[in-house]
Amino acid sequence: MRHRACAAAIAIVLALTVAAPTAAQTAPAPAPAGPTVDQLIALKRVGSPAISPDGKLVAYTVREANWEENAYETEIWIADIAANTTRQLTNSKKSSGSPKWSPDGARIAFASDRSDKQQIWLIRPSFGEAEQLTHESEGVGAFDWSPDGRQIAFTMMDPKPEPWKDRDKKYGDFEIVDEDQRLSHLWVIDVEAKKTRRLTKGSFTVGGFSWSPDGKAIAFDHMINPDPSSSHTMDISVVTVADAAIRPLVTQAGPDNRPLWSPDGTKIAFSSAMAQPFFYYTNTRIAAIPAAGGAITDLTKSFDENPGPIAWLKEGILFSASQKTAAHLFLLDPATQAVKQITPGTQWIFSSFTATPDGSALAFIRTGPKEFPELWTVSPMTGTLKKLTDMGAQVAAWPQPSQEVFTWKSMDGTPIEGVLHKPANFQPGKRYPLLIVIHGGPTGISRPMPFGSTTTYPIDIWLNRGALVLEPNYRGSAGYGEKFRSLNVRNLGIGDAWDVVSGIDYLVAQGLADNDKVGTMGWSQGGYISAFLTTHDSARFKAVSVGAGISNWMTYYVNTDIHPFTRQYLKSTPWDDPKVYADTSPMTYIKQAKAPTLIQHGELDKRVPIPNAYELYQGLQDQGVPAKLIVYKGFGHGLTKPKAHRAAMEHNLEWFGRYVWGDAPPA
């Protein structure tokens, strides 16, 4: 019976009979003209689903903006699958998240910073107050229940060593780069006795981990320090819970992480670069190794995308992966290495999968071109889908723009896909202003979904104003296979710009876009491509916005926290091949710049450090190009607070309004 129930769940969505939506729905209000910046930022969104062991309940989070505290906060909710109802479970100051069910389903462990540092808390799904479990001075990182429910393993950063404290007292606060590294290690806490015990120590930092089915051991990944540039040192070891004895398991070159035990405990699957020296743009694999050690088997060498392992069931290994602009669930047979796509459709976006221990039921988040992200589950008895939330009610009264995927050929003949957003009142035969929003990565991806989660570029406000918005999946984007992901190696910016400009040409040729009203923008790699365009095809653009973008690859290389990224994509250092660094850098072509350019950057950005912004700004000023540099204080590579997102959106609205639509400049 268990096997049949599991098979029904794995058949999920092959039937795709959709049940009625959640009962609690409110009548839509009269349609307003369209969302405001604050309304877009304040949209509530579901996340982190966790299905109960018996498959009857799903815990999940709802994120919303707290304007008073200037923070995004999450609370935990419970969906009752049979009753088709939802209710809020936690309600406290600050956030509660990462819900994890105890093996018997009686309690939920979750993370909360309500007591300052993040700690593990326990709560019963039906009643009662939350109880604080850990009281660690450094706070708690990742955590998970033992199979018997008696212990919870967690990671925690080591406290600052006494010599460091003495140094600070004597000399003040400073950092020795590449040497002052605080490491995270693995601990366990006895849930009833509330006693903690350290499991790992040494000159490495622990990342992800997985309990063995018998609860006697934990497999964990680790690298030499938490610096992102050290990701190539990531290996996997196993620690025995009883005596904290550690033995290395996977020690090959390149990153190996995300261990996952087989149901019988004899093997461990993991995500791996399989010792490839250039792993930033090549396919990640799922590999397996005997739990006692031995030969590594590459299980997905025939699967041309990046698989993300989720769970190892009796039927095989569940993993998720992108397929062009869609995202799906797959089942891998470790014996035959056959891969089967489980979720149906071509443009659905499935994510955040969670399965019962026996695999008899699944829950996940699904969105699509006309569907706001919602929580869904699968009935193990009928194999039908059931929608558990109705978050789309928030946007039901707004004008509904359309999102469609289309393909064009780049300048070198490469097929490129993009997501084209059209206004709700789109009229064929009319030419519209065209705004380009370029994703980061470069291995990011733009997907067709309404009211997307971007909190920097107010796409829906521009659509309501009567613009088209194109999000190109330029060469290097995820979802299209390793060969496509490698097309901008030693060709960064150059080939990417071909893809964007050819997309503009296509929309103009189709009679959709007004060639005299075009703007481009993007964050991170998207900001870099926008900077490249402002110094190459500048006369085409009425306005450009560069968000946390690279302006000079040498400046970037010596400042970034991921030096290997540049060496892998450009296949050299600036000392060994200065020409490729110059050819792909926007600053090399600064004298060609003409388009008014807004530059947005976080003050403390380590990924694309802020010298890139100042360099571009000064170069544009020297050429007499209208430019504005806005530095968001206290932020790193991404903005993380509602008011900063409000500022970034409004700055972009003002900039493109002024130069594309001819609005008066702000006072």
XYZ file of C-alpha atoms in Angstrom:
667
model
C 0.000 0.000 0.000
C 2.843 2.373 0.835
C 4.447 1.656 -2.533
C 1.170 2.282 -4.376
C 0.629 5.551 -2.514
C 4.153 6.638 -3.324
C 3.702 5.738 -6.971
C 0.487 7.769 -7.048
C 2.330 10.784 -5.711
C 5.155 10.335 -8.206
C 2.558 10.208 -10.949
C 1.528 13.601 -9.614
C 0.689 15.776 -11.971
C 0.536 13.568 -14.936
C -3.247 13.683 -14.454
C -3.338 17.350 -13.395
C -6.945 17.359 -12.260
C -7.136 20.620 -10.350
C -9.228 20.823 -7.207
C -11.151 23.871 -6.116
C -9.099 26.734 -4.622
C -8.980 27.558 -0.955
C -12.411 28.180 0.524
C -11.566 31.467 2.234
C -11.714 33.998 -0.596
C -12.677 37.635 -0.556
C -14.584 39.450 -3.278
C -12.288 41.602 -5.427
C -12.377 45.339 -4.898
C -13.120 47.744 -7.762
C -10.203 47.748 -10.189
C -7.687 50.528 -9.531
C -5.549 52.064 -12.250
C -2.694 49.740 -11.291
C -0.319 48.889 -8.477
C 1.891 51.460 -6.803
C 5.511 50.912 -5.797
C 4.481 50.334 -2.195
C 1.782 47.851 -3.193
C 4.241 45.816 -5.278
C 6.739 45.693 -2.430
C 4.034 44.810 0.108
C 2.736 41.764 -1.785
C 2.600 38.733 0.505
C 4.422 35.683 -0.854
C 4.494 32.026 0.187
C 7.704 30.086 0.756
C 9.493 27.228 2.559
C 6.757 24.562 2.444
C 7.199 21.516 4.714
C 4.703 18.658 4.488
C 3.867 16.720 7.672
C 5.053 13.092 7.914
C 1.485 11.805 7.474
C 0.894 14.088 4.472
C -2.152 15.792 6.010
C -0.759 19.260 6.793
C 1.695 21.626 5.157
C 3.610 24.238 7.131
C 4.790 27.186 5.056
C 5.862 30.792 5.436
C 4.238 34.031 4.346
C 6.533 36.989 3.818
C 5.346 40.569 4.037
C 6.831 44.036 4.397
C 6.918 45.691 7.824
C 7.263 49.345 6.894
C 7.485 50.526 10.500
C 10.484 48.280 11.208
C 11.779 48.576 7.621
C 12.090 44.805 7.328
C 10.700 41.839 5.457
C 9.226 39.475 8.013
C 7.909 35.934 7.723
C 5.440 33.993 9.821
C 4.555 30.311 9.674
C 1.149 29.176 8.465
C -0.524 25.755 8.359
C -2.575 24.395 5.475
C -4.971 21.539 6.215
C -5.176 19.552 2.973
C -8.427 17.675 3.673
C -10.268 20.651 5.148
C -8.888 22.969 2.439
C -8.186 25.688 5.017
C -5.203 27.765 6.080
C -4.370 29.432 9.389
C -1.516 31.414 10.849
C 0.597 29.494 13.374
C 3.207 31.980 14.613
C 2.797 35.683 15.305
C 5.661 37.499 16.935
C 7.951 40.449 16.584
C 10.577 39.711 13.913
C 10.516 36.599 11.765
C 9.759 32.913 12.112
C 10.794 30.593 9.288
C 12.338 27.328 8.075
C 9.624 25.053 9.539
C 10.642 21.399 10.017
C 8.315 18.687 11.314
C 9.379 16.263 14.014
C 9.351 12.661 12.713
C 6.155 11.897 14.671
C 4.454 15.064 13.403
C 3.735 16.276 16.945
C 5.915 19.410 16.804
C 7.437 21.844 14.371
C 10.918 23.221 14.851
C 11.507 26.626 13.316
C 14.085 29.404 13.270
C 13.358 32.814 14.740
C 15.327 35.927 15.640
C 12.638 37.159 18.049
C 15.196 36.898 20.877
C 17.873 38.821 18.923
C 20.090 36.037 17.522
C 18.461 33.305 15.426
C 17.527 30.336 17.615
C 15.570 27.092 17.227
C 12.034 27.172 18.605
C 9.415 24.431 18.973
C 5.662 24.681 18.563
C 2.770 22.230 18.269
C 0.872 22.524 14.987
C -2.543 22.662 16.646
C -2.172 24.672 19.848
C 0.158 26.195 22.413
C 2.881 28.807 22.603
C 6.283 28.481 20.984
C 9.095 27.251 23.217
C 12.691 28.369 22.732
C 14.974 25.338 22.398
C 18.454 26.797 21.840
C 20.087 29.724 23.611
C 23.366 29.980 21.720
C 25.329 33.229 21.965
C 26.314 33.062 18.292
C 22.877 32.034 17.063
C 21.986 28.963 15.020
C 22.287 28.333 11.285
C 20.874 25.305 9.438
C 19.146 22.582 11.502
C 17.304 19.263 11.136
C 15.648 16.590 13.287
C 17.230 13.196 13.891
C 15.174 10.278 12.495
C 13.988 9.307 15.998
C 13.062 12.890 16.912
C 15.214 12.929 20.042
C 17.912 15.288 18.748
C 18.289 18.206 16.387
C 21.555 18.811 14.586
C 22.482 22.404 13.777
C 25.353 24.523 12.530
C 26.755 27.392 14.547
C 29.552 29.882 13.980
C 32.497 29.626 16.359
C 32.806 32.561 18.777
C 35.546 35.097 18.234
C 38.770 33.574 19.675
C 40.227 35.137 22.806
C 43.418 36.292 21.012
C 41.215 38.236 18.592
C 39.383 39.867 21.494
C 42.702 40.790 23.113
C 43.924 42.206 19.804
C 40.796 44.329 19.467
C 41.282 45.755 22.974
C 44.871 46.677 22.237
C 44.719 47.864 18.624
C 41.088 48.444 17.770
C 39.080 46.629 15.113
C 40.858 45.489 11.937
C 40.862 42.470 9.634
C 43.691 40.431 8.172
C 42.292 39.460 4.778
C 42.149 35.719 4.053
C 43.273 34.947 7.613
C 40.602 36.239 9.995
C 37.979 33.593 9.216
C 35.264 32.517 11.624
C 34.169 28.956 10.962
C 30.833 27.169 11.413
C 30.623 23.681 12.900
C 28.089 20.975 13.557
C 26.356 20.531 16.937
C 23.473 18.443 18.291
C 20.974 19.239 21.017
C 18.975 16.735 23.033
C 15.413 18.013 22.600
C 14.129 16.923 26.020
C 17.233 17.579 28.119
C 18.137 20.713 26.102
C 21.820 19.821 26.295
C 24.069 20.646 23.365
C 27.139 18.780 22.210
C 29.699 19.686 19.580
C 30.247 17.159 16.777
C 32.866 18.723 14.489
C 35.930 20.864 14.943
C 38.960 21.686 12.839
C 40.164 24.042 10.114
C 37.047 23.827 7.955
C 33.567 25.306 7.917
C 30.404 23.186 7.681
C 27.658 23.868 5.142
C 24.834 21.417 4.438
C 24.271 18.089 6.197
C 22.035 15.004 6.242
C 21.187 12.444 8.946
C 21.629 8.759 8.138
C 18.344 6.774 8.217
C 19.384 5.020 11.459
C 20.382 8.320 13.097
C 23.881 7.103 13.924
C 25.804 9.337 11.531
C 25.588 12.658 9.709
C 27.060 13.360 6.284
C 28.105 16.980 5.836
C 29.829 19.180 3.281
C 32.619 21.519 4.269
C 35.279 23.811 2.819
C 38.455 25.384 4.155
C 36.781 28.690 5.081
C 33.525 30.576 4.418
C 35.052 32.727 1.652
C 33.027 32.145 -1.566
C 36.321 31.982 -3.466
C 37.062 28.752 -1.595
C 34.050 26.867 -2.958
C 36.353 24.634 -5.022
C 37.577 23.086 -1.739
C 34.122 21.802 -0.792
C 34.232 18.106 0.181
C 31.987 15.666 2.066
C 32.716 13.827 5.314
C 30.735 11.674 7.750
C 30.646 12.156 11.517
C 29.502 9.445 13.940
C 27.019 11.022 16.350
C 27.950 8.901 19.378
C 31.675 9.697 19.504
C 32.082 12.626 17.047
C 34.556 10.615 14.973
C 34.970 12.110 11.489
C 36.000 10.293 8.333
C 36.449 11.877 4.886
C 34.140 10.494 2.192
C 34.390 12.646 -0.974
C 37.743 14.366 -1.499
C 37.918 14.935 -5.271
C 38.724 18.332 -6.784
C 35.980 20.882 -7.277
C 32.878 21.532 -5.179
C 30.961 18.518 -3.802
C 28.022 19.276 -1.502
C 24.372 18.641 -0.528
C 24.730 15.035 0.711
C 21.617 12.832 0.683
C 21.392 9.303 2.160
C 19.711 6.442 0.352
C 16.684 4.976 2.200
C 18.671 1.881 3.195
C 21.658 3.927 4.373
C 24.163 2.192 2.092
C 24.840 5.089 -0.291
C 25.073 8.857 -0.297
C 24.080 11.021 -3.261
C 25.464 14.524 -3.611
C 25.739 17.480 -5.950
C 29.102 17.564 -7.723
C 31.223 19.334 -10.310
C 32.849 15.912 -10.887
C 36.316 17.468 -10.688
C 35.691 19.808 -13.629
C 38.110 22.751 -13.365
C 35.602 25.241 -14.848
C 32.486 24.713 -12.747
C 30.908 28.168 -12.828
C 29.201 27.524 -16.160
C 29.409 23.755 -16.703
C 26.700 21.326 -15.596
C 26.502 20.288 -11.985
C 25.893 16.528 -11.601
C 24.223 14.255 -9.096
C 26.717 11.597 -8.074
C 26.623 8.728 -5.573
C 29.173 6.966 -3.402
C 28.934 3.998 -0.995
C 28.396 5.334 2.531
C 31.437 3.341 3.647
C 33.547 4.927 0.897
C 34.577 3.789 -2.551
C 34.111 4.696 -6.185
C 32.012 7.698 -7.183
C 29.320 7.187 -9.822
C 28.152 10.063 -12.010
C 24.376 9.571 -12.223
C 23.288 12.494 -14.431
C 26.016 12.829 -17.060
C 23.349 12.520 -19.781
C 21.126 15.241 -18.251
C 22.006 18.589 -19.821
C 21.178 20.986 -17.002
C 21.889 21.616 -13.317
C 19.917 19.126 -11.158
C 19.111 20.061 -7.564
C 18.707 16.936 -5.375
C 15.629 16.966 -3.115
C 15.003 13.506 -1.636
C 16.057 9.891 -2.127
C 12.987 7.662 -2.119
C 12.606 3.944 -2.761
C 11.586 4.788 -6.322
C 14.671 6.929 -6.924
C 16.136 10.379 -6.406
C 13.861 13.374 -6.797
C 15.537 16.477 -8.192
C 14.475 19.811 -9.632
C 15.899 21.539 -12.693
C 15.177 24.326 -15.145
C 13.976 23.523 -18.639
C 14.311 26.764 -20.577
C 11.969 29.221 -18.805
C 10.136 26.449 -16.922
C 11.214 24.522 -13.801
C 10.229 20.928 -13.125
C 10.511 17.897 -10.861
C 12.357 14.824 -12.109
C 12.859 11.250 -10.893
C 16.286 9.651 -11.320
C 16.718 5.880 -11.241
C 20.183 5.383 -9.659
C 20.489 1.878 -11.111
C 19.791 2.700 -14.755
C 20.518 6.462 -14.594
C 17.247 7.021 -16.446
C 15.611 10.404 -15.808
C 11.857 10.987 -15.987
C 10.157 14.374 -15.861
C 7.333 14.180 -13.318
C 5.655 17.587 -13.478
C 3.834 18.400 -16.716
C 3.568 21.392 -19.002
C 6.025 23.592 -20.831
C 5.791 26.911 -18.976
C 4.864 25.967 -15.408
C 7.435 26.884 -12.777
C 7.549 24.338 -9.932
C 9.815 24.980 -6.941
C 10.381 24.389 -3.217
C 9.424 20.708 -3.254
C 8.833 18.865 0.013
C 8.007 15.154 0.370
C 6.791 12.888 3.150
C 9.449 10.418 4.361
C 7.889 7.590 2.340
C 7.298 9.811 -0.675
C 3.546 9.238 -0.644
C 2.702 12.948 -0.816
C 4.360 16.090 -2.090
C 3.871 19.823 -1.726
C 5.431 22.606 -3.764
C 5.050 26.172 -5.033
C 3.804 26.662 -8.574
C 3.507 29.719 -10.775
C 3.089 30.404 -14.471
C 2.359 33.111 -17.042
C -1.116 33.738 -15.585
C -0.737 32.383 -12.046
C 0.638 34.130 -8.968
C 2.923 31.836 -6.902
C 0.753 29.490 -4.836
C 1.217 26.484 -2.556
C -0.004 23.185 -4.029
C -0.061 19.590 -2.896
C -0.755 16.210 -4.449
C -3.331 13.728 -3.160
C -1.697 10.305 -2.698
C -5.023 8.520 -3.276
C -6.130 10.290 -6.461
C -2.948 11.780 -7.892
C -4.710 15.135 -8.369
C -3.338 18.580 -7.637
C -4.919 20.783 -4.985
C -4.216 24.480 -4.539
C -3.850 25.336 -0.853
C -3.420 29.120 -0.916
C -5.030 32.029 -2.704
C -2.276 34.643 -2.702
C -3.372 35.701 -6.176
C -6.395 37.399 -4.613
C -4.039 40.285 -3.788
C -3.586 41.127 -7.458
C -6.926 40.016 -8.883
C -8.316 43.563 -9.075
C -5.250 44.994 -10.816
C -4.867 45.224 -14.588
C -3.521 41.851 -15.764
C -0.602 42.229 -18.190
C 0.463 39.244 -20.263
C 3.783 37.401 -20.285
C 4.874 35.348 -23.259
C 8.064 33.579 -24.291
C 9.385 34.151 -27.784
C 12.588 33.403 -29.686
C 14.799 35.433 -31.999
C 18.225 34.972 -33.560
C 21.227 36.853 -32.253
C 23.801 38.526 -34.489
C 25.811 35.302 -34.771
C 22.724 33.171 -35.435
C 22.338 31.837 -31.875
C 18.657 31.327 -30.915
C 17.765 33.478 -27.897
C 14.603 33.333 -25.816
C 13.075 36.134 -23.835
C 10.020 36.956 -21.773
C 7.940 39.752 -23.262
C 5.541 41.583 -20.956
C 2.639 43.369 -22.648
C 0.226 45.872 -21.087
C -3.232 44.641 -20.137
C -4.756 46.860 -22.858
C -2.196 45.893 -25.525
C -3.247 46.928 -29.042
C -1.793 45.085 -32.060
C -0.344 47.410 -34.654
C 0.692 50.050 -32.120
C 4.352 50.737 -31.339
C 5.234 50.949 -27.639
C 8.188 52.273 -25.649
C 10.473 49.324 -24.908
C 12.301 48.738 -21.627
C 14.849 45.925 -21.302
C 15.312 44.304 -17.856
C 18.374 42.025 -17.846
C 18.786 39.313 -15.203
C 22.004 38.676 -13.280
C 24.145 35.596 -12.896
C 25.029 35.318 -15.726
C 23.447 31.912 -15.027
C 20.219 33.454 -13.801
C 17.026 33.159 -15.801
C 13.919 35.229 -16.461
C 10.637 33.320 -16.335
C 7.105 34.215 -17.452
C 5.238 35.050 -14.270
C 2.893 37.881 -13.280
C 3.909 40.514 -10.747
C 7.400 39.049 -10.424
C 9.479 39.368 -7.317
C 11.892 42.013 -8.657
C 11.966 44.861 -6.162
C 14.313 47.121 -8.093
C 12.573 47.581 -11.440
C 8.828 48.440 -11.328
C 7.889 46.423 -14.419
C 4.156 46.456 -13.745
C 4.027 50.226 -13.318
C 5.754 50.703 -16.674
C 3.316 48.252 -18.268
C 0.392 50.235 -16.903
C 1.971 53.359 -18.355
C 1.969 51.750 -21.785
C 5.380 50.141 -22.307
C 6.612 46.761 -23.405
C 9.161 45.102 -21.123
C 11.572 42.492 -22.463
C 13.585 40.185 -20.195
C 16.152 38.449 -22.435
C 17.672 35.111 -21.486
C 20.985 35.974 -23.081
C 23.767 33.445 -23.719
C 25.021 32.119 -20.410
C 21.533 31.877 -18.885
C 20.489 28.725 -17.042
C 17.872 26.357 -18.410
C 19.268 25.912 -21.920
C 22.081 23.432 -21.348
C 25.826 23.566 -20.819
C 26.768 24.572 -24.367
C 24.509 27.635 -24.258
C 25.750 28.475 -20.755
C 29.314 28.465 -22.109
C 28.748 30.783 -25.082
C 29.890 33.898 -23.234
C 33.169 32.410 -21.997
C 35.870 34.881 -23.135
C 32.981 36.705 -24.781
C 31.323 38.400 -21.789
C 29.453 41.568 -22.633
C 30.155 41.248 -26.326
C 27.959 38.247 -27.113
C 25.512 39.263 -24.393
C 25.060 42.669 -26.055
C 24.442 40.965 -29.412
C 21.591 39.040 -27.827
C 19.953 42.117 -26.302
C 20.312 44.386 -29.334
C 19.063 41.707 -31.733
C 16.002 41.261 -29.504
C 15.300 44.983 -29.766
C 15.719 44.838 -33.535
C 13.299 41.922 -33.704
C 10.572 43.751 -31.766
C 11.058 46.870 -33.878
C 10.871 44.811 -37.092
C 7.666 43.170 -35.821
C 6.086 46.604 -35.428
C 5.804 46.253 -31.646
C 8.520 48.563 -30.283
C 9.221 52.251 -30.830
C 12.916 52.413 -31.767
C 13.069 56.004 -30.498
C 11.960 55.086 -26.971
C 14.215 52.284 -25.723
C 15.842 51.921 -22.288
C 17.851 49.159 -20.629
C 18.626 48.186 -17.046
C 19.779 45.293 -14.877
C 21.431 44.296 -11.616
C 24.780 42.521 -11.158
C 25.563 40.803 -14.479
C 22.524 42.590 -15.885
C 24.055 45.852 -14.689
C 27.333 44.934 -16.380
C 25.570 44.244 -19.699
C 23.728 47.563 -19.360
C 27.053 49.332 -18.750
C 28.497 47.570 -21.810
C 25.531 48.752 -23.883
C 25.845 52.349 -22.699
C 29.415 52.403 -24.035
C 28.730 50.489 -27.270
C 25.269 51.111 -28.696
C 24.571 54.186 -26.653
C 22.776 56.192 -29.333
C 20.032 53.540 -29.413
C 19.101 54.010 -25.748
C 17.284 56.983 -24.305
C 18.225 55.867 -20.775
C 20.301 53.216 -19.026
C 20.314 52.023 -15.404
C 23.342 50.101 -14.106
C 22.628 48.237 -10.857
C 25.661 46.821 -9.013
C 27.326 46.342 -12.384
C 30.907 45.623 -13.449
C 32.550 48.465 -15.344
C 36.137 47.188 -15.487
C 37.002 43.491 -15.220
C 40.424 44.184 -13.732
C 38.892 46.432 -11.060
C 36.315 43.736 -10.423
C 38.839 40.888 -10.305
C 41.065 42.424 -7.633
C 38.145 43.520 -5.437
C 35.499 40.787 -5.672
C 34.916 37.979 -3.181
C 34.729 35.389 -6.009
C 38.023 35.728 -7.904
C 37.611 32.281 -9.568
C 34.503 33.519 -11.403
C 36.554 35.904 -13.521
C 39.398 33.466 -14.100
C 36.953 30.816 -15.273
C 34.875 32.988 -17.611
C 37.823 34.910 -19.092
C 40.155 31.888 -18.864
C 43.004 34.032 -17.550
C 44.097 36.692 -15.090
C 44.552 40.355 -16.094
C 48.319 39.878 -15.767
C 48.391 36.973 -18.223
C 45.867 38.266 -20.766
C 45.178 41.977 -20.321
C 43.576 42.151 -23.779
C 40.560 39.963 -22.966
C 40.005 41.981 -19.788
C 40.093 45.198 -21.803
C 37.951 43.903 -24.679
C 35.133 42.897 -22.331
C 35.251 45.977 -20.048
C 32.802 48.859 -20.551
C 35.439 51.387 -19.439
C 37.569 50.583 -22.485
C 34.856 52.184 -24.625
C 33.843 55.032 -22.314
C 34.443 57.696 -24.970
C 31.592 56.198 -27.005
C 29.053 56.684 -24.188
C 26.106 58.972 -24.876
C 23.019 57.596 -23.089
C 21.951 59.162 -19.771
C 22.973 56.583 -17.167
C 21.722 55.990 -13.631
C 24.120 53.983 -11.446
C 22.792 52.198 -8.338
C 25.111 50.367 -5.946
C 25.250 49.030 -2.406
C 27.838 50.701 -0.210
C 29.218 47.421 1.198
C 28.992 45.260 -1.937
C 31.652 42.517 -1.874
C 30.455 40.621 -4.956
C 30.716 43.637 -7.299
C 32.601 46.136 -5.135
C 31.662 49.786 -5.381
C 34.862 51.000 -7.156
C 33.143 49.719 -10.308
C 30.374 52.266 -9.790
C 32.695 55.206 -9.125
C 34.844 54.319 -12.133
C 31.878 54.311 -14.500
C 30.418 57.458 -12.958
C 33.636 59.439 -13.317
C 34.140 58.221 -16.875
C 30.635 59.317 -17.867
C 31.124 62.703 -16.207
C 34.377 63.233 -18.076
C 32.514 62.614 -21.337
C 29.743 65.030 -20.411
C 27.133 62.256 -20.340
C 24.182 62.846 -17.976
C 24.818 60.491 -15.061
C 23.669 59.993 -11.490
C 25.283 57.690 -8.907
C 23.135 56.578 -5.973
C 24.839 54.657 -3.155
C 22.513 52.711 -0.850
C 24.079 52.911 2.579
C 24.619 49.765 4.616
C 23.762 47.327 1.815
C 25.843 44.703 0.063
C 25.270 43.208 -3.386
C 21.494 43.246 -3.045
C 19.033 45.556 -1.351
C 17.176 43.724 1.402
C 14.811 46.205 3.060
C 11.464 47.595 1.900
C 12.437 51.261 2.060
C 15.588 50.650 0.031
C 13.492 48.817 -2.559
C 11.065 51.740 -2.569
C 13.976 54.101 -3.191
C 15.493 51.977 -5.956
C 12.153 51.589 -7.747
C 11.323 55.275 -7.525
C 14.805 56.265 -8.695
C 14.307 54.088 -11.776
C 10.797 55.442 -12.334
C 12.141 58.995 -12.261
C 15.097 58.246 -14.539
C 13.221 56.425 -17.285
C 10.221 58.728 -16.923
C 12.458 61.705 -17.590
C 14.468 60.335 -20.497
C 12.037 57.909 -22.174
C 8.707 59.674 -21.587
C 9.983 63.244 -21.235
C 8.729 63.829 -17.692
C 9.946 66.895 -15.849
C 12.911 66.137 -13.562
C 12.051 65.794 -9.864
C 12.401 68.814 -7.629
